[in-house]
XYZ file of C-alpha atoms in Angstrom:
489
model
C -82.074 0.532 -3.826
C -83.413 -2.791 -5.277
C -86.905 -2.989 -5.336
C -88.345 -6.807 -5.711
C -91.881 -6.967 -7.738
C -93.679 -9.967 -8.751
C -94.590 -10.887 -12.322
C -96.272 -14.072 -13.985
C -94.668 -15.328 -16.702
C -97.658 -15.402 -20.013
C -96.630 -18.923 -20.723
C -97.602 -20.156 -17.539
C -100.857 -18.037 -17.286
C -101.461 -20.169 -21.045
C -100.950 -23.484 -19.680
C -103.548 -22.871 -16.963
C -106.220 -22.447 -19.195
C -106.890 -18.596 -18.479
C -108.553 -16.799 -21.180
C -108.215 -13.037 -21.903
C -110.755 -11.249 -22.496
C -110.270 -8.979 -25.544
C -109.422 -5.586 -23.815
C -107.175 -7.643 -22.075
C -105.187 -9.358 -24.815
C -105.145 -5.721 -26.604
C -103.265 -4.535 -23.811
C -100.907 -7.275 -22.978
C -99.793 -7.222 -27.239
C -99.683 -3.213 -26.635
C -97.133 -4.225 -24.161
C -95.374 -6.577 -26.056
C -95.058 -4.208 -29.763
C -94.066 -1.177 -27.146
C -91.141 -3.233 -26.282
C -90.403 -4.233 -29.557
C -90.435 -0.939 -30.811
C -88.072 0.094 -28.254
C -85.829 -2.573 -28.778
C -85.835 -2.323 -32.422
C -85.425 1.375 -31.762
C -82.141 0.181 -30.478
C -80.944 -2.011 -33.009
C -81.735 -4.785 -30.786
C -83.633 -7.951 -31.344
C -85.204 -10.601 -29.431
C -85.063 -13.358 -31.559
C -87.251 -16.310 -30.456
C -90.077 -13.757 -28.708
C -92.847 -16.016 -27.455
C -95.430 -16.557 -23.853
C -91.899 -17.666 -22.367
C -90.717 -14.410 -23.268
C -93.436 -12.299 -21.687
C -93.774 -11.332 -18.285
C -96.907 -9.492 -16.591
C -96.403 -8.023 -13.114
C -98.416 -7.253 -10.332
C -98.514 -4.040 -11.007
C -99.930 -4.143 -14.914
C -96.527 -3.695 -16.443
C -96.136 -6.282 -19.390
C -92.066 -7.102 -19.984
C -90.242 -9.014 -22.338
C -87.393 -11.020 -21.281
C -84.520 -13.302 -22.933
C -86.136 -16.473 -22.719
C -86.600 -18.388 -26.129
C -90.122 -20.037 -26.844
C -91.286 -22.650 -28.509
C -91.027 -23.332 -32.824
C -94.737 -22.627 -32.210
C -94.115 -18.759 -32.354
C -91.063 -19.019 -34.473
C -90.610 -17.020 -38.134
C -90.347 -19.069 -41.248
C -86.849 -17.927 -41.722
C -85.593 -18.762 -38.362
C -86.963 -22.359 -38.887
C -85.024 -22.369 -41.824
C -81.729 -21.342 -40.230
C -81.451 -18.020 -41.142
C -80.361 -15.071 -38.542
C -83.236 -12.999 -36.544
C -84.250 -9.715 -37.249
C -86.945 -7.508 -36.499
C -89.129 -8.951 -38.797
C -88.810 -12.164 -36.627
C -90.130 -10.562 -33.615
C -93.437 -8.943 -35.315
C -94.160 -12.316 -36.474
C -93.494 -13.685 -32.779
C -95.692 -11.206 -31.448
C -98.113 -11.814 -33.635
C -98.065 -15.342 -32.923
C -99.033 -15.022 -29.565
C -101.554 -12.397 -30.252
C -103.269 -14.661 -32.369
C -102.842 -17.232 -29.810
C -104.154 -14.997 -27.200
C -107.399 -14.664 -29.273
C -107.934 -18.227 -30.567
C -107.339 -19.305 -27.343
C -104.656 -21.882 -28.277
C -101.497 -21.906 -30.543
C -101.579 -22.842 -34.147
C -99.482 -24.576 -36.193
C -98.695 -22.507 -38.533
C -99.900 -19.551 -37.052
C -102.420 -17.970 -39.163
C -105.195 -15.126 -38.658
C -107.521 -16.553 -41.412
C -109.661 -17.811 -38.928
C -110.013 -15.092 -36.726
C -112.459 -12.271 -36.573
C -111.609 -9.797 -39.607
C -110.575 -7.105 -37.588
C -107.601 -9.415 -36.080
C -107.006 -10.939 -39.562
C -106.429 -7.170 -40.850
C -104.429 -6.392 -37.883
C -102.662 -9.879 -37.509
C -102.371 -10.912 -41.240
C -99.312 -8.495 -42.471
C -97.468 -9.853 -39.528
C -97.831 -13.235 -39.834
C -96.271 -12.951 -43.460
C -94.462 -15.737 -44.765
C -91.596 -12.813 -45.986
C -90.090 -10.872 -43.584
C -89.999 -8.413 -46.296
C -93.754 -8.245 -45.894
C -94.456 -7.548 -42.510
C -95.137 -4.215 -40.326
C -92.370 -2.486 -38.444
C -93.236 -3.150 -34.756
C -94.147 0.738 -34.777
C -96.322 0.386 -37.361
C -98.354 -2.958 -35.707
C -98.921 -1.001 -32.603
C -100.126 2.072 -34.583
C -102.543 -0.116 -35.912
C -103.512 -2.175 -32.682
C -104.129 0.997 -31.039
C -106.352 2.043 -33.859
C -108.477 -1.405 -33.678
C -109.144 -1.256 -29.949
C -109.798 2.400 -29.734
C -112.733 1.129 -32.516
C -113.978 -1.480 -30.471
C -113.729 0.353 -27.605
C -113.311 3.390 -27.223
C -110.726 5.784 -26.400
C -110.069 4.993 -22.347
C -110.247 0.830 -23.786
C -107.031 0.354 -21.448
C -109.596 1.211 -18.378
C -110.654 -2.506 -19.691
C -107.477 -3.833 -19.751
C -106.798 -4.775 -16.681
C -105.628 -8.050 -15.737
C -108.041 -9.164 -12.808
C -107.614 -12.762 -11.101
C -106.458 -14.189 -14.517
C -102.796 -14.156 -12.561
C -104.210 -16.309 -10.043
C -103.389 -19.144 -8.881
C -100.082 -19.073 -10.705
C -96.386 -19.549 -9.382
C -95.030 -16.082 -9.734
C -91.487 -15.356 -11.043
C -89.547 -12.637 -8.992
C -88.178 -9.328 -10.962
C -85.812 -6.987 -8.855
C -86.124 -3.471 -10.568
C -82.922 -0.849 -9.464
C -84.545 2.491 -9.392
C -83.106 5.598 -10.936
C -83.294 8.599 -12.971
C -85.371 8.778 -16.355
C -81.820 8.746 -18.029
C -82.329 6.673 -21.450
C -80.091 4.099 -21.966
C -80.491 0.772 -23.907
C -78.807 -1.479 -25.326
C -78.379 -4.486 -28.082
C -76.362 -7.508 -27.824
C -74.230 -9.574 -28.895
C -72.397 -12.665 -27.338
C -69.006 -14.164 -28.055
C -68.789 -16.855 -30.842
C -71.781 -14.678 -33.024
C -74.625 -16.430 -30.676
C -77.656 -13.944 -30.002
C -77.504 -12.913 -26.399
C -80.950 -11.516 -25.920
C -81.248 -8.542 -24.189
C -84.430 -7.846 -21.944
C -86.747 -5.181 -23.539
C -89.414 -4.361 -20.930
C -92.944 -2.006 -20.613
C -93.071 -1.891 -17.036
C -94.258 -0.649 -13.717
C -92.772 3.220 -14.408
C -93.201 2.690 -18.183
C -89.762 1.710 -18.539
C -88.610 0.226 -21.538
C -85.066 -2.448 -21.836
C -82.740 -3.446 -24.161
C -79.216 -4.818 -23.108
C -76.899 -7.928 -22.109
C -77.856 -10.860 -21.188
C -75.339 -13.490 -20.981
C -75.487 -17.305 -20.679
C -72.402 -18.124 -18.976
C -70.352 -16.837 -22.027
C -68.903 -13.555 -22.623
C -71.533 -10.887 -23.851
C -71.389 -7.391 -25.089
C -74.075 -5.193 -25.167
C -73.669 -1.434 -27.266
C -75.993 1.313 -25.071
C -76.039 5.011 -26.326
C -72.359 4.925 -28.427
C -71.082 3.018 -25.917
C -70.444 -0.853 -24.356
C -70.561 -2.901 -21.571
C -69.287 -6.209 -21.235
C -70.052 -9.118 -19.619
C -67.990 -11.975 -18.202
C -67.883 -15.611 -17.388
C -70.374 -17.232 -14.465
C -69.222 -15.941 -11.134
C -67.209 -12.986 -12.769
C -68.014 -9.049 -13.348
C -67.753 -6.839 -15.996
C -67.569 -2.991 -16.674
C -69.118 -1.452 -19.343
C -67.879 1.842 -21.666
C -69.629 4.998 -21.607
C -73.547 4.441 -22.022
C -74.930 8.059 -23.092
C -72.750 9.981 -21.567
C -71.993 7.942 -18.110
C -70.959 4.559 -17.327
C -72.559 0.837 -16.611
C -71.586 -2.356 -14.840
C -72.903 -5.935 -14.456
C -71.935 -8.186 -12.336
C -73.516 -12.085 -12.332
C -72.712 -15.043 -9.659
C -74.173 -18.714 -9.234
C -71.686 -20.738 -11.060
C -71.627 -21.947 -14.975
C -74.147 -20.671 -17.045
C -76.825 -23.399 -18.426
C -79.641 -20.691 -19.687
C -81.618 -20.338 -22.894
C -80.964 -17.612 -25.663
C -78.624 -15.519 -23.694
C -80.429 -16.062 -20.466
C -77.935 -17.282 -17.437
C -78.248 -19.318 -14.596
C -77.171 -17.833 -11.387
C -78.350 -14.405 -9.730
C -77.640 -11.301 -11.517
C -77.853 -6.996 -11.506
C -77.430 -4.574 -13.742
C -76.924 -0.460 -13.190
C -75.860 1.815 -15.716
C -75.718 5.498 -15.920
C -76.602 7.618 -18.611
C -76.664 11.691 -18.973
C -77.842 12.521 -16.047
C -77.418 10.044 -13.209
C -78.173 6.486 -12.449
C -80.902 4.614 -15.157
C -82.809 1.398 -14.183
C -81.282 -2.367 -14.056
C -83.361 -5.329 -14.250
C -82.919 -8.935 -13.085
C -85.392 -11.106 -14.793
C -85.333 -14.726 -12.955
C -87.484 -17.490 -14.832
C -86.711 -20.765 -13.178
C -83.072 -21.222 -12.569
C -82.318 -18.500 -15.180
C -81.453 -15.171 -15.110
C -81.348 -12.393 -17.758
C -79.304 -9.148 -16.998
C -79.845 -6.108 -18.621
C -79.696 -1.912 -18.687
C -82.938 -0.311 -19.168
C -84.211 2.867 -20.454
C -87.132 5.270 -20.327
C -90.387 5.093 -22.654
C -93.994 5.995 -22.034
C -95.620 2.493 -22.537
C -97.570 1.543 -19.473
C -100.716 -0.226 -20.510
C -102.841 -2.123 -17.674
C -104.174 0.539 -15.169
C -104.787 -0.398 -11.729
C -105.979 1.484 -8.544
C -103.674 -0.353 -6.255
C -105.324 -3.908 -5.643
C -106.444 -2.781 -1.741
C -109.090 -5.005 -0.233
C -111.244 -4.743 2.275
C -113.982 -6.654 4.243
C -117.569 -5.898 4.954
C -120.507 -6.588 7.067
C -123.279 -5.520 4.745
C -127.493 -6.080 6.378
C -130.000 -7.470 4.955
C -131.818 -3.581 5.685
C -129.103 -1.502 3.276
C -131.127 0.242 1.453
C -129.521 1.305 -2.171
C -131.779 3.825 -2.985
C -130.332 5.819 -0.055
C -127.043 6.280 -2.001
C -126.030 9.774 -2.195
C -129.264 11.131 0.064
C -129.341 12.872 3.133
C -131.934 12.319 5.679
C -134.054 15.325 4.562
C -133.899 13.722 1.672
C -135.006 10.307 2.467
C -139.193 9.865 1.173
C -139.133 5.986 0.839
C -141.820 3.898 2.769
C -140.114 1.468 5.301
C -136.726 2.978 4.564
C -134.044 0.738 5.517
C -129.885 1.507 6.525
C -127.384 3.080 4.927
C -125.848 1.462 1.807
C -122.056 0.475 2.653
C -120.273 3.342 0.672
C -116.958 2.954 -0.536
C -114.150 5.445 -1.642
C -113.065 4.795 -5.312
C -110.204 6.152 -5.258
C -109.287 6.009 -8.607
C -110.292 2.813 -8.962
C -110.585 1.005 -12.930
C -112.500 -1.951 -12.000
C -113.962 -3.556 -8.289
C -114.278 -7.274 -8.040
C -116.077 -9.175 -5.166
C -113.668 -12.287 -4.600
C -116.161 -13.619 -1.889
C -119.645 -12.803 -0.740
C -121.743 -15.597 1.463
C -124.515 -14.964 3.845
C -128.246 -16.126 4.300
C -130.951 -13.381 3.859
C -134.196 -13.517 4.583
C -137.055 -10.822 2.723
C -139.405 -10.667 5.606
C -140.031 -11.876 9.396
C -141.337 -15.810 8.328
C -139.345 -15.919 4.918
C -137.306 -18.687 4.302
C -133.593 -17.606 4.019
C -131.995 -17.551 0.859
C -127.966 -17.186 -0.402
C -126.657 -13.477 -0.973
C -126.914 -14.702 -4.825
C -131.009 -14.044 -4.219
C -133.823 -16.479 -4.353
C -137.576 -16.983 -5.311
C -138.367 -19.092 -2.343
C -141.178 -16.410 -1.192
C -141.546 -13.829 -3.751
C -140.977 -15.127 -7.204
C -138.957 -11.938 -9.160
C -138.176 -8.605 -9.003
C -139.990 -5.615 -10.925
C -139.236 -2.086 -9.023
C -139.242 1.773 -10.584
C -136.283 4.186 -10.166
C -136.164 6.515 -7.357
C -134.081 9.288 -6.327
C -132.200 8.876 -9.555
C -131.225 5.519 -9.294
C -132.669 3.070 -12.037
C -135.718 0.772 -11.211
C -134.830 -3.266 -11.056
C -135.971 -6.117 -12.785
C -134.929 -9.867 -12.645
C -137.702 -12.252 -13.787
C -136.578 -14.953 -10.770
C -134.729 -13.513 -7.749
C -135.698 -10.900 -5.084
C -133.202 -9.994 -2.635
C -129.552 -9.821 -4.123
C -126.474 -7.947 -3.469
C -126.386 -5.279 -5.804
C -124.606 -1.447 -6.009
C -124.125 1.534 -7.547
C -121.965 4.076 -8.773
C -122.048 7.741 -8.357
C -120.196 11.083 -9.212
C -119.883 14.404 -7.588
C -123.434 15.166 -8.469
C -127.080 14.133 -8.127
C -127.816 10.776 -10.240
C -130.399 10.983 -12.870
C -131.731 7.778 -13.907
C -135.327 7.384 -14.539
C -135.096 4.022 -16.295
C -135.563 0.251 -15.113
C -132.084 -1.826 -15.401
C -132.863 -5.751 -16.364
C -130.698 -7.898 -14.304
C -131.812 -10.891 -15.421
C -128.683 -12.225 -16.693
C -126.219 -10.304 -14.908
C -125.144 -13.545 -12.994
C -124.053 -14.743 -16.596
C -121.687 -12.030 -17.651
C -118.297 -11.714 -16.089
C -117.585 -7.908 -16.450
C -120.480 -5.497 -16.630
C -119.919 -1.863 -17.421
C -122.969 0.088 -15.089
C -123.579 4.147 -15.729
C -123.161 6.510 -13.042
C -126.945 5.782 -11.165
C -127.582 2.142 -12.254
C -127.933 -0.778 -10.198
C -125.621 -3.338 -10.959
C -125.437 -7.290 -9.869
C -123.244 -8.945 -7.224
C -124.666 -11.594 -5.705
C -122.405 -14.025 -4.679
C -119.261 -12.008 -7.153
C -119.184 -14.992 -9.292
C -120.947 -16.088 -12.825
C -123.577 -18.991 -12.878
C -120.176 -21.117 -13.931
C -118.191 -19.772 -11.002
C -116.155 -16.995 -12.545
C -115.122 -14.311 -10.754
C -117.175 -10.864 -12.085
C -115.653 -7.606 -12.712
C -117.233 -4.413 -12.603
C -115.940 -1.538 -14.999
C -115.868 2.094 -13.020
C -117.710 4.361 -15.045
C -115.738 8.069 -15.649
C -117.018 10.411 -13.163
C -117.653 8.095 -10.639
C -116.180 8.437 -6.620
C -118.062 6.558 -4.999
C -119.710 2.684 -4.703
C -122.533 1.885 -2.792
C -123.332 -1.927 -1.883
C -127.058 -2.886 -0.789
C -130.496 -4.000 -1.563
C -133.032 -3.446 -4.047
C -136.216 -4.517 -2.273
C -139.762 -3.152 -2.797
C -143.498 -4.658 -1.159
C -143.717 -7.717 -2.666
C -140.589 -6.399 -4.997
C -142.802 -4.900 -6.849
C -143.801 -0.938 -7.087
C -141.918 1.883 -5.726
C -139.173 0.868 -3.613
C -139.602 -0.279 0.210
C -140.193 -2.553 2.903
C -136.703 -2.795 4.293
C -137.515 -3.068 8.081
C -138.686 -6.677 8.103
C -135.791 -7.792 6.089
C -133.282 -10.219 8.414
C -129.775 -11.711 7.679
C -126.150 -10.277 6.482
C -123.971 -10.804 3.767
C -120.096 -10.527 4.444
C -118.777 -9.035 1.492
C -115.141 -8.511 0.252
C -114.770 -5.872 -2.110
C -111.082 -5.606 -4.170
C -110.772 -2.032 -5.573
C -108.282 -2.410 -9.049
């Protein structure tokens, strides 16, 4: 059974001016060096690997495909006419890498501008001999290393793409499901021209090496065996592949791709050991890559599933009621229930729109869901029932919510929020208030909340106090609503 996914092609993301943050860029080169290494594993190489070559889907699987990039990204030795290797690729990858954390390409790439860490990490690679630079292996060894320093073992739980994706025209990838059989390929195409194959670090963790012809006749050697590929609008059956058998078959007239990539619409299957192992169609524009893909453990953006869901949230949600029962409640002028929310395994929670008009008390001027200093000029409250104490220095009434585990919270602390509406992720304990407002930065950017470890539940509300000041209170005059839309990642 086919299954269709989504994926937006890094070259594209690039040209809209999206910028990674760094988590992010560590786990989209992860994906790229996994894929590598796989291919390489394989005997297999890419070639002309570049953001034209990269694909990142929906679901936070980062692929490479048989599309050639720009002389941008290209080797020293391929520029001077020599044959690709697997040098050539680390150097590719490295390319982007750097590009990912400059921000824009350079010409020739170099790291000795970049922060030391990424020169260490990125200067080996971007060797002027091939002779010089890292095995793939060995470069994600060492990336893994460097973000696990900066931070922290669970740094994929940062990786995660977010709205960087949107916005931008997807490219469709059709994904044949199977067993975990292994079987990859290299290739080859008639004449001596590279036909790239498609290496991939995808939804399952799948990995791809294989054929992927242009309109010419390819070969592609999986497991000891072969598979062939014919002309536009003809088929092909490969040899044994590990054990079993594979076939291609490609339609959509003459070929007119790049690298190895055809036009038309393509599928690959193969089997390997035991049973059926995963094809992939990668379609970038009018072209289409065919290949056989195998099995490796190399999925690095975690999501939660990307459900949203809409809320009424009133003025009168109290935050400080998170976690309590009513025999528990000792707050003056109590107001509602905070909205809680199921985590679910959640990695992040974004807010892609909040809007509403709030009002603090019964003649108070209304103010936006981002807060205001219209009647009360700032916010200075203490902890209570183990959530922290707020402070901004020019806003009272704001969205704001909380985390918390399986137990009772313990923060005794006040949590400055004061410019909270400039950062676009913040990282919050288990028990301390964080900033929404409106979900966006003073420049319009969408925030992103990291889930701390531990943490099953989210409560939305409002941090209000008499006069914001003191011990928390004075909900029941409060008026207004915010309609809130909360994306769990």
């Amino acid at each position: 059974m086919a299954q269709s996914i989504d994926g937006i092609v890094l070259e594209r993301i690039l040209e809209s001016g999206a910028r990674f943050r760094e988590p992010q860029l560590l786990g989209v080169a992860d994906g790229m060096l996994t894929g590598l290494t796989q291919m390489h594993s394989t005997g297999a190489v890419h070639g002309r690997l570049g953001p034209a070559g990269v694909l990142l889907t929906a679901e936070g699987g980062v692929w490479i495909f048989g599309a050639e990039s720009s002389q941008a990204y290209a080797a020293p030795e391929l520029l001077m006419g020599q044959p690709p290797g697997p040098a050539s690729d680390v150097y590719g990858a490295a390319a982007v890498i750097a590009h990912l954390v400059r921000g824009a390409a350079k010409l020739p790439p170099t790291a000795a501008d970049l922060d030391p860490a990424f020169g260490w990490l990125l200067g080996p690679a971007l060797s002027v001999d091939p002779a010089a630079r890292p095995t793939a292996g060995a470069a994600l060894e060492a990336l893994r290393a460097l973000a696990a320093s900066r931070h922290g073992p669970d740094w994929r739980r940062l990786a995660v793409l977010g709205g960087l994706t949107t916005g931008v025209a997807a490219t469709s990838v059709v994904v044949l499901a199977g067993s975990s059989a292994a079987a990859t390929g290299a290739a080859a195409a008639a004449g001596g021209v590279a036909a790239t194959g498609i290496a991939a670090t995808g939804v399952s963790g799948t990995a791809a090496g294989g054929v992927a012809a242009g309109g010419a006749a390819g070969a592609g050697l999986a497991g000891g065996g072969v598979a062939a590929g014919g002309a536009a609008g003809g088929s092909a059956a490969g040899g044994a592949i590990g054990g079993g058998f594979g076939a291609a078959a490609s339609a959509g007239g003459v070929g007119s791709g790049v690298a190895g990539v055809g036009a038309g619409a393509g599928a690959g299957a193969g089997a390997g050991g035991g049973g059926l192992s995963m094809g992939l169609v990668a379609a970038v524009g009018a072209a289409v890559g065919v290949g056989v893909v195998g099995v490796t453990a190399a999925v690095v953006v975690l999501t939660g599933g990307g459900s949203t869901e809409q809320h009424d949230l009133p003025a009168t949600a109290d935050i400080y009621l998170a976690g309590t029962s009513d025999d528990d409640v000792s707050i003056s002028d109590a107001g509602t229930r905070p909205l809680r929310i199921d985590l679910d395994g959640a990695g992040t929670v974004r807010f892609p729109s909040v809007s509403g008009e709030l009002g603090a008390c019964g003649g108070c001027e209304p103010e936006s869901v981002d807060g205001g200093n219209k009647t009360f000029p700032s916010t200075n409250l203490m902890p209570l029932n183990g959530i922290t104490g707020v402070v901004h220095e020019d806003r009272t009434l704001f969205v704001v919510g909380v985390f918390l585990g399986d137990g009772e919270p313990d923060q005794d602390d006040q949590v400055d929020l004061s410019d909270a509406d400039s950062e676009e992720t913040q990282e919050p304990g288990i028990g301390e208030v964080f900033f929404i407002g409106d979900g966006r930065t003073g420049d319009g950017d969408e925030q992103e909340i990291v889930v701390p470890d531990g943490a099953e539940t989210l409560y939305l509300g409002f941090a209000d106090g008499y006069s914001f000041q003191g011990v928390p209170g004075a909900y029941g005059d409060n008026s207004g609503s915010a309609d809130i839309e909360v994306t769990l990642d």
